[in-house]
Amino acid sequence: MSNISLPVLAYYRTTDVLIIATVIGHEVGHVVARHYAEQFTKWLWFTIGMMIILAGSAGSGIPPSPQGTEKLAELILNPCSRSNDKEADYIGLLLMASAAYDPREAPKVYEMLDDDDSSDSNFKFIDDLFSTHPSGKTRVAALSKPKVMEEAMTIFSKAIEATRREEEECIERGFDVCGS
């Protein structure tokens, strides 16, 4: 699990399975989409680029601004960009549905997280512009699109049916609960 999801779960002190399924589905979505491998490649190219900039500025007597370099690195190299997060949200939604968790709950989780955004900035639009994660509203809109939710609900229905059949087979075999 990433360094983002553990604080989210700890902050809410939750045992709500749907919140946990949404957060874990999102994080597993990053792994499935190989976002961390992509990140490694970005770091490699960023390091090469910085070496070239530093070598080029060595003779000028004007060193690169540490603040500018830090902001550039943050924008280019953030662990999972907004597009990666949107992709992880989508993959997580489908994973959640395939594990028989109701995907209609995922947008509610992102809405709850957005409501808890403590940013009281008068310049919220600037905060959103430079944010490394999509807003909760953006996430809710993307996951609530009819085509996306229809796909997730189809997967969810199949998962529920498979779970029901497994339970019936267990009962027929004389087990109260599968695996006992």
XYZ file of N, CA, C and O in Angstrom:
720
model
N 0.843 -1.171 0.000
C 0.000 0.000 0.000
C 0.890 1.237 0.000
O 1.933 1.258 0.606
N 0.453 2.272 -0.666
C 1.298 3.456 -0.803
C 1.285 4.299 0.464
O 0.505 4.097 1.372
N 2.132 5.298 0.451
C 2.207 6.205 1.588
C 0.982 7.107 1.676
O 0.817 7.816 2.641
N 0.124 7.111 0.678
C -1.072 7.942 0.699
C -2.234 7.198 1.349
O -2.951 7.741 2.154
N -2.407 5.943 1.036
C -3.589 5.232 1.500
C -3.564 4.937 2.996
O -4.604 4.962 3.636
N -2.407 4.674 3.577
C -2.368 4.395 5.014
C -2.839 5.586 5.835
O -3.666 5.422 6.727
N -2.365 6.812 5.566
C -2.899 7.950 6.323
C -4.396 8.159 6.097
O -5.096 8.559 7.022
N -4.890 7.897 4.905
C -6.324 8.055 4.646
C -7.102 7.104 5.545
O -8.056 7.496 6.215
N -6.690 5.843 5.571
C -7.388 4.868 6.407
C -7.239 5.199 7.884
O -8.188 5.068 8.661
N -6.060 5.654 8.300
C -5.838 6.007 9.704
C -6.655 7.242 10.086
O -7.238 7.292 11.170
N -6.718 8.229 9.193
C -7.461 9.455 9.469
C -8.929 9.153 9.743
O -9.525 9.674 10.664
N -9.501 8.293 8.937
C -10.918 7.965 9.101
C -11.140 6.893 10.160
O -12.273 6.625 10.529
N -10.047 6.283 10.653
C -10.147 5.222 11.661
C -11.303 4.306 11.302
O -12.196 4.046 12.106
N -11.275 3.862 10.087
C -12.423 3.163 9.546
C -12.244 1.661 9.506
O -11.141 1.167 9.332
N -13.347 1.013 9.690
C -13.431 -0.412 9.391
C -14.483 -0.595 8.303
O -14.885 -1.707 8.018
N -14.916 0.531 7.722
C -15.898 0.484 6.640
C -15.269 -0.213 5.443
O -14.360 0.309 4.805
N -15.771 -1.383 5.171
C -15.193 -2.226 4.127
C -15.234 -1.537 2.767
O -14.310 -1.700 1.967
N -16.245 -0.746 2.497
C -16.343 -0.094 1.187
C -15.304 1.012 1.023
O -14.770 1.198 -0.071
N -14.991 1.726 2.092
C -13.921 2.724 2.018
C -12.591 2.006 1.804
O -11.793 2.378 0.939
N -12.371 0.959 2.579
C -11.126 0.198 2.453
C -11.014 -0.414 1.064
O -9.953 -0.345 0.431
N -12.105 -0.974 0.541
C -12.079 -1.575 -0.801
C -11.772 -0.529 -1.866
O -11.028 -0.796 -2.816
N -12.315 0.673 -1.714
C -12.055 1.745 -2.682
C -10.587 2.162 -2.645
O -9.937 2.273 -3.696
N -10.063 2.383 -1.447
C -8.675 2.843 -1.307
C -7.703 1.766 -1.781
O -6.771 2.044 -2.547
N -7.908 0.529 -1.350
C -7.003 -0.549 -1.758
C -7.140 -0.817 -3.254
O -6.133 -1.017 -3.945
N -8.366 -0.783 -3.779
C -8.557 -0.953 -5.225
C -7.783 0.092 -6.008
O -7.140 -0.212 -7.020
N -7.817 1.339 -5.546
C -7.082 2.428 -6.194
C -5.577 2.141 -6.177
O -4.902 2.269 -7.204
N -5.053 1.759 -5.011
C -3.612 1.514 -4.898
C -3.182 0.311 -5.741
O -2.137 0.347 -6.394
N -3.979 -0.741 -5.745
C -3.666 -1.895 -6.589
C -3.768 -1.493 -8.064
O -2.996 -1.961 -8.894
N -4.672 -0.577 -8.374
C -4.779 -0.051 -9.740
C -3.475 0.570 -10.216
O -3.089 0.413 -11.378
N -2.790 1.284 -9.321
C -1.477 1.845 -9.669
C -0.494 0.731 -10.022
O 0.273 0.841 -10.982
N -0.520 -0.336 -9.254
C 0.406 -1.450 -9.491
C 0.067 -2.148 -10.805
O 0.959 -2.410 -11.624
N -1.206 -2.431 -11.019
C -1.642 -3.110 -12.245
C -1.244 -2.297 -13.475
O -0.811 -2.851 -14.484
N -1.384 -0.981 -13.381
C -1.068 -0.106 -14.521
C 0.426 0.207 -14.627
O 0.837 0.936 -15.529
N 1.219 -0.321 -13.721
C 2.672 -0.149 -13.722
C 3.097 1.320 -13.608
O 4.085 1.757 -14.183
N 2.351 2.086 -12.835
C 2.670 3.504 -12.661
C 4.011 3.710 -11.980
O 4.715 4.683 -12.275
N 4.373 2.823 -11.065
C 5.636 2.998 -10.357
C 6.821 2.695 -11.279
O 7.874 3.313 -11.151
N 6.642 1.782 -12.213
C 7.694 1.528 -13.204
C 7.849 2.751 -14.118
O 8.967 3.146 -14.459
N 6.734 3.350 -14.502
C 6.777 4.575 -15.307
C 7.503 5.676 -14.537
O 8.280 6.440 -15.122
N 7.240 5.741 -13.250
C 7.857 6.772 -12.418
C 9.377 6.629 -12.396
O 10.102 7.610 -12.435
N 9.849 5.404 -12.324
C 11.292 5.162 -12.320
C 11.921 5.732 -13.595
O 12.965 6.389 -13.548
N 11.264 5.492 -14.724
C 11.775 6.014 -16.004
C 11.795 7.536 -15.996
O 12.761 8.157 -16.454
N 10.751 8.171 -15.443
C 10.722 9.637 -15.344
C 11.894 10.148 -14.505
O 12.531 11.132 -14.852
N 12.144 9.478 -13.380
C 13.248 9.888 -12.515
C 14.582 9.796 -13.253
O 15.438 10.671 -13.118
N 14.743 8.732 -14.001
C 15.983 8.552 -14.744
C 16.193 9.710 -15.719
O 17.262 10.328 -15.751
N 15.185 10.029 -16.512
C 15.305 11.118 -17.490
C 15.440 12.477 -16.810
O 16.162 13.353 -17.278
N 14.742 12.670 -15.696
C 14.872 13.926 -14.959
C 16.310 14.099 -14.454
O 16.885 15.183 -14.557
N 16.880 13.035 -13.921
C 18.258 13.089 -13.413
C 19.233 13.419 -14.534
O 20.119 14.272 -14.367
N 19.067 12.788 -15.675
C 19.932 13.080 -16.827
C 19.768 14.537 -17.244
O 20.756 15.247 -17.479
N 18.527 15.009 -17.304
C 18.267 16.406 -17.668
C 18.891 17.381 -16.687
O 19.491 18.391 -17.087
N 18.769 17.098 -15.393
C 19.370 17.977 -14.379
C 20.886 17.983 -14.480
O 21.522 19.025 -14.293
N 21.482 16.831 -14.790
C 22.939 16.782 -14.963
C 23.360 17.664 -16.132
O 24.357 18.392 -16.047
N 22.586 17.648 -17.203
C 22.890 18.477 -18.375
C 22.743 19.961 -18.016
O 23.597 20.787 -18.359
N 21.661 20.309 -17.296
C 21.444 21.707 -16.891
C 22.576 22.184 -15.978
O 23.111 23.277 -16.156
N 22.926 21.354 -15.015
C 23.998 21.730 -14.088
C 25.336 21.876 -14.811
O 26.099 22.808 -14.545
N 25.592 20.956 -15.745
C 26.850 21.041 -16.507
C 26.857 22.296 -17.374
O 27.872 22.981 -17.483
N 25.707 22.632 -17.957
C 25.612 23.813 -18.815
C 25.702 25.110 -18.050
O 26.204 26.118 -18.557
N 25.215 25.114 -16.807
C 25.244 26.353 -16.032
C 26.531 26.497 -15.226
O 26.756 27.538 -14.621
N 27.368 25.489 -15.230
C 28.601 25.524 -14.431
C 29.492 26.697 -14.797
O 30.062 27.349 -13.930
N 29.612 27.022 -16.061
C 30.494 28.105 -16.488
C 29.862 29.472 -16.408
O 30.539 30.484 -16.486
N 28.528 29.542 -16.228
C 27.852 30.840 -16.255
C 27.945 31.592 -14.941
O 27.713 32.793 -14.906
N 28.238 30.889 -13.878
C 28.300 31.534 -12.569
C 26.932 31.734 -11.946
O 26.812 32.262 -10.855
N 25.873 31.353 -12.642
C 24.509 31.479 -12.111
C 23.966 30.074 -11.877
O 23.615 29.380 -12.836
N 23.913 29.657 -10.628
C 23.412 28.302 -10.362
C 21.897 28.238 -10.567
O 21.205 29.244 -10.410
N 21.384 27.068 -10.913
C 19.923 26.917 -11.025
C 19.265 27.159 -9.672
O 19.839 26.856 -8.633
N 18.097 27.730 -9.676
C 17.355 28.019 -8.452
C 16.918 26.714 -7.783
O 16.254 25.891 -8.406
N 17.271 26.526 -6.505
C 16.837 25.308 -5.815
C 15.313 25.199 -5.740
O 14.753 24.127 -5.900
N 14.648 26.352 -5.523
C 13.192 26.330 -5.452
C 12.587 25.953 -6.808
O 11.638 25.189 -6.877
N 13.143 26.500 -7.864
C 12.648 26.174 -9.203
C 12.874 24.713 -9.544
O 12.004 24.047 -10.106
N 14.045 24.219 -9.180
C 14.366 22.810 -9.433
C 13.435 21.909 -8.644
O 12.921 20.924 -9.148
N 13.179 22.286 -7.389
C 12.291 21.488 -6.537
C 10.871 21.475 -7.097
O 10.220 20.438 -7.155
N 10.365 22.636 -7.542
C 9.007 22.713 -8.092
C 8.918 21.933 -9.394
O 7.935 21.225 -9.633
N 9.949 22.032 -10.228
C 9.978 21.280 -11.485
C 9.946 19.779 -11.199
O 9.183 19.039 -11.818
N 10.739 19.360 -10.249
C 10.760 17.939 -9.885
C 9.401 17.495 -9.369
O 8.905 16.423 -9.720
N 8.770 18.320 -8.548
C 7.459 17.983 -7.992
C 6.414 17.826 -9.094
O 5.614 16.894 -9.085
N 6.441 18.751 -10.045
C 5.457 18.692 -11.130
C 5.688 17.512 -12.071
O 4.754 16.871 -12.521
N 6.949 17.239 -12.374
C 7.269 16.177 -13.331
C 7.277 14.812 -12.668
O 6.843 13.829 -13.252
N 7.747 14.754 -11.455
C 8.052 13.461 -10.856
C 7.108 13.026 -9.749
O 7.410 12.063 -9.055
N 6.006 13.701 -9.556
C 5.148 13.271 -8.456
C 4.831 11.784 -8.606
O 4.738 11.281 -9.714
N 4.703 11.083 -7.479
C 4.592 9.626 -7.536
C 3.517 9.118 -8.490
O 3.733 8.151 -9.191
N 2.407 9.733 -8.502
C 1.357 9.314 -9.431
C 0.629 10.559 -9.892
O -0.017 11.234 -9.098
N 0.757 10.872 -11.145
C 0.170 12.090 -11.680
C -1.350 12.002 -11.681
O -1.932 10.960 -11.418
N -1.981 13.126 -12.010
C -3.451 13.142 -12.063
C -3.981 12.111 -13.045
O -4.949 11.432 -12.752
N -3.338 11.998 -14.207
C -3.828 11.007 -15.186
C -3.627 9.590 -14.658
O -4.478 8.725 -14.854
N -2.511 9.356 -13.962
C -2.297 8.041 -13.358
C -3.345 7.773 -12.279
O -3.846 6.659 -12.157
N -3.668 8.793 -11.495
C -4.673 8.612 -10.457
C -6.046 8.308 -11.055
O -6.776 7.470 -10.533
N -6.385 8.999 -12.134
C -7.673 8.720 -12.788
C -7.710 7.279 -13.295
O -8.729 6.602 -13.157
N -6.602 6.831 -13.872
C -6.532 5.455 -14.356
C -6.623 4.474 -13.188
O -7.328 3.460 -13.264
N -5.936 4.762 -12.089
C -5.985 3.893 -10.912
C -7.389 3.874 -10.299
O -7.843 2.833 -9.815
N -8.075 5.005 -10.333
C -9.463 5.050 -9.846
C -10.337 4.094 -10.659
O -11.126 3.327 -10.101
N -10.187 4.152 -11.982
C -10.991 3.313 -12.885
C -10.674 1.829 -12.677
O -11.581 1.012 -12.500
N -9.389 1.488 -12.666
C -8.989 0.090 -12.457
C -9.466 -0.370 -11.077
O -9.995 -1.478 -10.929
N -9.290 0.481 -10.065
C -9.745 0.150 -8.715
C -11.233 -0.098 -8.648
O -11.696 -0.998 -7.939
N -12.002 0.688 -9.384
C -13.460 0.505 -9.442
C -13.802 -0.879 -9.986
O -14.642 -1.590 -9.430
N -13.124 -1.261 -11.068
C -13.389 -2.576 -11.673
C -12.916 -3.707 -10.760
O -13.590 -4.750 -10.657
N -11.779 -3.523 -10.090
C -11.295 -4.544 -9.148
C -12.258 -4.689 -7.976
O -12.554 -5.806 -7.530
N -12.722 -3.573 -7.488
C -13.684 -3.570 -6.386
C -14.936 -4.345 -6.782
O -15.426 -5.190 -6.026
N -15.435 -4.068 -7.988
C -16.633 -4.751 -8.479
C -16.391 -6.244 -8.637
O -17.251 -7.063 -8.300
N -15.207 -6.618 -9.133
C -14.915 -8.032 -9.349
C -14.754 -8.786 -8.029
O -14.878 -10.009 -7.997
N -14.504 -8.064 -6.947
C -14.415 -8.677 -5.623
C -15.770 -8.631 -4.905
O -15.857 -8.917 -3.719
N -16.814 -8.275 -5.641
C -18.201 -8.243 -5.147
C -18.466 -7.125 -4.136
O -19.296 -7.260 -3.251
N -17.739 -6.004 -4.275
C -18.037 -4.806 -3.505
C -18.757 -3.840 -4.434
O -18.340 -3.632 -5.567
N -19.817 -3.250 -3.949
C -20.671 -2.405 -4.777
C -19.893 -1.196 -5.305
O -19.501 -0.316 -4.530
N -19.675 -1.118 -6.622
C -18.887 -0.016 -7.186
C -19.576 1.342 -7.082
O -18.916 2.373 -7.183
N -20.870 1.345 -6.835
C -21.579 2.625 -6.690
C -21.130 3.372 -5.440
O -21.376 4.576 -5.313
N -20.446 2.678 -4.544
C -19.971 3.309 -3.320
C -18.680 4.094 -3.529
O -18.387 5.009 -2.772
N -17.886 3.731 -4.542
C -16.590 4.397 -4.761
C -16.733 5.905 -4.977
O -16.008 6.680 -4.333
N -17.643 6.367 -5.839
C -17.770 7.828 -5.978
C -18.132 8.513 -4.661
O -17.672 9.622 -4.390
N -18.901 7.847 -3.818
C -19.270 8.419 -2.521
C -18.036 8.583 -1.630
O -17.928 9.552 -0.880
N -17.112 7.629 -1.725
C -15.876 7.710 -0.943
C -15.064 8.923 -1.392
O -14.589 9.707 -0.566
N -14.916 9.098 -2.717
C -14.144 10.248 -3.215
C -14.838 11.566 -2.901
O -14.176 12.568 -2.643
N -16.160 11.559 -2.888
C -16.899 12.762 -2.512
C -16.646 13.086 -1.040
O -16.419 14.242 -0.677
N -16.640 12.053 -0.197
C -16.369 12.242 1.229
C -14.952 12.793 1.426
O -14.745 13.717 2.213
N -13.991 12.244 0.700
C -12.614 12.720 0.811
C -12.511 14.171 0.359
O -11.775 14.961 0.945
N -13.239 14.530 -0.684
C -13.223 15.905 -1.184
C -13.857 16.852 -0.174
O -13.377 17.962 0.036
N -14.946 16.419 0.469
C -15.604 17.252 1.480
C -14.686 17.537 2.658
O -14.797 18.564 3.304
N -13.773 16.611 2.922
C -12.861 16.770 4.047
C -11.594 17.525 3.674
O -10.706 17.675 4.505
N -11.496 18.019 2.435
C -10.321 18.793 2.025
C -10.276 20.060 2.868
O -11.184 20.878 2.831
N -9.232 20.205 3.650
C -9.163 21.312 4.603
C -8.615 22.592 3.998
O -8.376 23.552 4.710
N -8.407 22.638 2.711
C -7.852 23.830 2.092
C -8.872 24.963 2.116
O -9.924 24.882 1.499
N -8.564 26.016 2.867
C -9.436 27.187 2.937
C -8.865 28.334 2.113
O -9.209 29.483 2.323
N -7.998 28.001 1.192
C -7.312 29.010 0.413
C -8.291 29.845 -0.399
O -9.269 29.344 -0.935
N -7.996 31.150 -0.467
C -8.770 32.019 -1.350
C -8.411 31.764 -2.804
O -9.055 32.280 -3.701
N -7.343 31.017 -3.007
C -6.863 30.733 -4.355
C -6.988 29.247 -4.646
O -6.070 28.619 -5.141
N -8.143 28.654 -4.288
C -8.357 27.213 -4.443
C -8.096 26.771 -5.881
O -7.548 25.705 -6.110
N -8.464 27.602 -6.865
C -8.254 27.237 -8.268
C -6.769 27.053 -8.563
O -6.385 26.196 -9.355
N -5.906 27.832 -7.908
C -4.458 27.680 -8.102
C -3.990 26.394 -7.427
O -3.198 25.642 -7.987
N -4.519 26.141 -6.216
C -4.189 24.886 -5.532
C -4.564 23.697 -6.407
O -3.802 22.741 -6.536
N -5.767 23.747 -7.002
C -6.230 22.655 -7.871
C -5.357 22.530 -9.113
O -5.066 21.426 -9.565
N -4.928 23.668 -9.655
C -4.110 23.662 -10.859
C -2.792 22.938 -10.632
O -2.341 22.165 -11.477
N -2.172 23.163 -9.481
C -0.874 22.562 -9.200
C -0.964 21.286 -8.361
O 0.046 20.726 -7.974
N -2.177 20.844 -8.106
C -2.356 19.628 -7.319
C -1.833 18.415 -8.087
O -1.935 18.334 -9.302
N -1.275 17.475 -7.333
C -0.772 16.248 -7.955
C -1.866 15.188 -8.058
O -1.650 14.144 -8.652
N -3.031 15.454 -7.477
C -4.150 14.509 -7.521
C -5.390 15.204 -8.068
O -5.584 16.396 -7.818
N -6.237 14.471 -8.764
C -7.492 15.079 -9.227
C -8.385 15.393 -8.023
O -8.289 14.736 -6.985
N -9.241 16.376 -8.185
C -10.162 16.716 -7.100
C -11.181 15.592 -6.933
O -11.395 14.784 -7.838
N -11.806 15.561 -5.775
C -12.858 14.567 -5.543
C -13.988 14.713 -6.543
O -14.538 13.722 -7.023
N -14.319 15.967 -6.884
C -15.397 16.202 -7.857
C -15.050 15.605 -9.218
O -15.891 15.007 -9.883
N -13.794 15.760 -9.630
C -13.351 15.195 -10.906
C -13.439 13.675 -10.866
O -13.882 13.039 -11.826
N -13.023 13.101 -9.748
C -13.066 11.646 -9.599
C -14.494 11.133 -9.608
O -14.807 10.134 -10.252
N -15.367 11.803 -8.874
C -16.778 11.400 -8.822
C -17.376 11.450 -10.226
O -18.058 10.513 -10.658
N -17.109 12.534 -10.949
C -17.661 12.678 -12.304
C -17.161 11.567 -13.228
O -17.936 10.987 -13.990
N -15.862 11.260 -13.154
C -15.292 10.229 -14.031
C -15.853 8.848 -13.715
O -16.193 8.089 -14.625
N -15.954 8.522 -12.434
C -16.426 7.185 -12.053
C -17.935 7.037 -12.196
O -18.429 5.923 -12.296
N -18.655 8.154 -12.205
C -20.111 8.099 -12.309
C -20.617 8.140 -13.747
O -21.827 8.066 -13.967
N -19.704 8.253 -14.703
C -20.136 8.255 -16.101
C -20.922 6.972 -16.379
O -20.511 5.894 -15.933
N -22.028 7.083 -17.100
C -22.869 5.896 -17.324
C -22.116 4.690 -17.890
O -22.297 3.577 -17.407
N -21.253 4.913 -18.863
C -20.543 3.792 -19.476
C -19.598 3.119 -18.470
O -19.496 1.888 -18.419
N -18.912 3.924 -17.667
C -17.975 3.397 -16.662
C -18.742 2.613 -15.601
O -18.389 1.472 -15.268
N -19.802 3.224 -15.060
C -20.552 2.563 -13.996
C -21.282 1.332 -14.522
O -21.385 0.321 -13.823
N -21.753 1.385 -15.762
C -22.416 0.216 -16.360
C -21.436 -0.959 -16.455
O -21.783 -2.099 -16.127
N -20.216 -0.674 -16.875
C -19.194 -1.726 -16.960
C -18.917 -2.311 -15.572
O -18.856 -3.535 -15.395
N -18.769 -1.433 -14.589
C -18.496 -1.892 -13.227
C -19.674 -2.692 -12.669
O -19.474 -3.726 -12.016
N -20.887 -2.262 -12.933
C -22.067 -2.967 -12.421
C -22.227 -4.338 -13.081
O -22.677 -5.290 -12.429
N -21.852 -4.457 -14.346
C -21.889 -5.760 -15.020
C -20.920 -6.724 -14.334
O -21.264 -7.875 -14.048
N -19.719 -6.246 -14.064
C -18.714 -7.063 -13.368
C -19.211 -7.414 -11.971
O -19.093 -8.556 -11.518
N -19.769 -6.429 -11.276
C -20.296 -6.637 -9.924
C -21.394 -7.691 -9.913
O -21.395 -8.600 -9.065
N -22.319 -7.617 -10.850
C -23.420 -8.592 -10.934
C -22.885 -10.005 -11.120
O -23.361 -10.952 -10.487
N -21.888 -10.152 -11.991
C -21.288 -11.473 -12.215
C -20.579 -11.967 -10.952
O -20.647 -13.156 -10.621
N -19.911 -11.065 -10.252
C -19.213 -11.452 -9.021
C -20.202 -11.869 -7.941
O -19.971 -12.858 -7.226
N -21.301 -11.158 -7.820
C -22.337 -11.502 -6.836
C -22.931 -12.874 -7.169
O -23.121 -13.713 -6.286
N -23.207 -13.118 -8.434
C -23.763 -14.407 -8.859
C -22.784 -15.540 -8.575
O -23.180 -16.606 -8.087
N -21.514 -15.333 -8.857
C -20.502 -16.358 -8.595
C -20.403 -16.631 -7.093
O -20.297 -17.795 -6.670
N -20.482 -15.594 -6.290
C -20.427 -15.746 -4.832
C -21.639 -16.531 -4.337
O -21.514 -17.430 -3.504
N -22.800 -16.219 -4.873
C -24.031 -16.926 -4.489
C -23.932 -18.402 -4.828
O -24.261 -19.274 -4.016
N -23.424 -18.731 -6.035
C -23.270 -20.138 -6.442
C -22.288 -20.864 -5.528
O -22.525 -21.998 -5.139
N -21.176 -20.206 -5.194
C -20.195 -20.820 -4.294
C -20.804 -21.118 -2.934
O -20.565 -22.189 -2.355
N -21.590 -20.180 -2.415
C -22.229 -20.389 -1.121
C -23.215 -21.545 -1.175
O -23.279 -22.365 -0.249
N -23.983 -21.642 -2.246
C -24.929 -22.751 -2.406
C -24.192 -24.088 -2.456
O -24.631 -25.067 -1.842
N -23.064 -24.132 -3.179
C -22.277 -25.365 -3.259
C -21.734 -25.755 -1.886
O -21.724 -26.941 -1.539
N -21.309 -24.797 -1.124
C -20.800 -25.083 0.224
C -21.907 -25.655 1.101
O -21.685 -26.617 1.848
N -23.085 -25.058 1.024
C -24.211 -25.527 1.820
C -24.588 -26.949 1.412
O -24.844 -27.808 2.264
N -24.597 -27.212 0.093
C -24.904 -28.563 -0.399
C -23.906 -29.586 0.132
O -24.254 -30.744 0.369
N -22.671 -29.184 0.324
C -21.630 -30.088 0.835
C -21.672 -30.212 2.354
O -20.871 -30.943 2.937
N -22.563 -29.466 2.981
C -22.697 -29.571 4.423
C -21.858 -28.576 5.207
O -21.726 -28.692 6.423
N -21.313 -27.589 4.551
C -20.542 -26.570 5.231
C -21.422 -25.378 5.509
O -22.215 -24.954 4.666
N -21.300 -24.804 6.706
C -22.044 -23.578 7.010
C -21.417 -22.397 6.274
O -22.094 -21.505 5.808
N -20.087 -22.396 6.224
C -19.334 -21.329 5.565
C -18.270 -21.985 4.712
O -17.655 -22.967 5.112
N -18.062 -21.484 3.525
C -17.047 -22.048 2.648
C -15.684 -22.023 3.361
O -15.347 -21.051 4.022
N -14.958 -23.096 3.206
C -13.634 -23.179 3.799
C -13.627 -23.793 5.175
O -12.587 -24.028 5.761
N -14.814 -24.087 5.742
C -14.816 -24.680 7.092
C -14.952 -26.181 7.034
O -15.278 -26.777 6.059
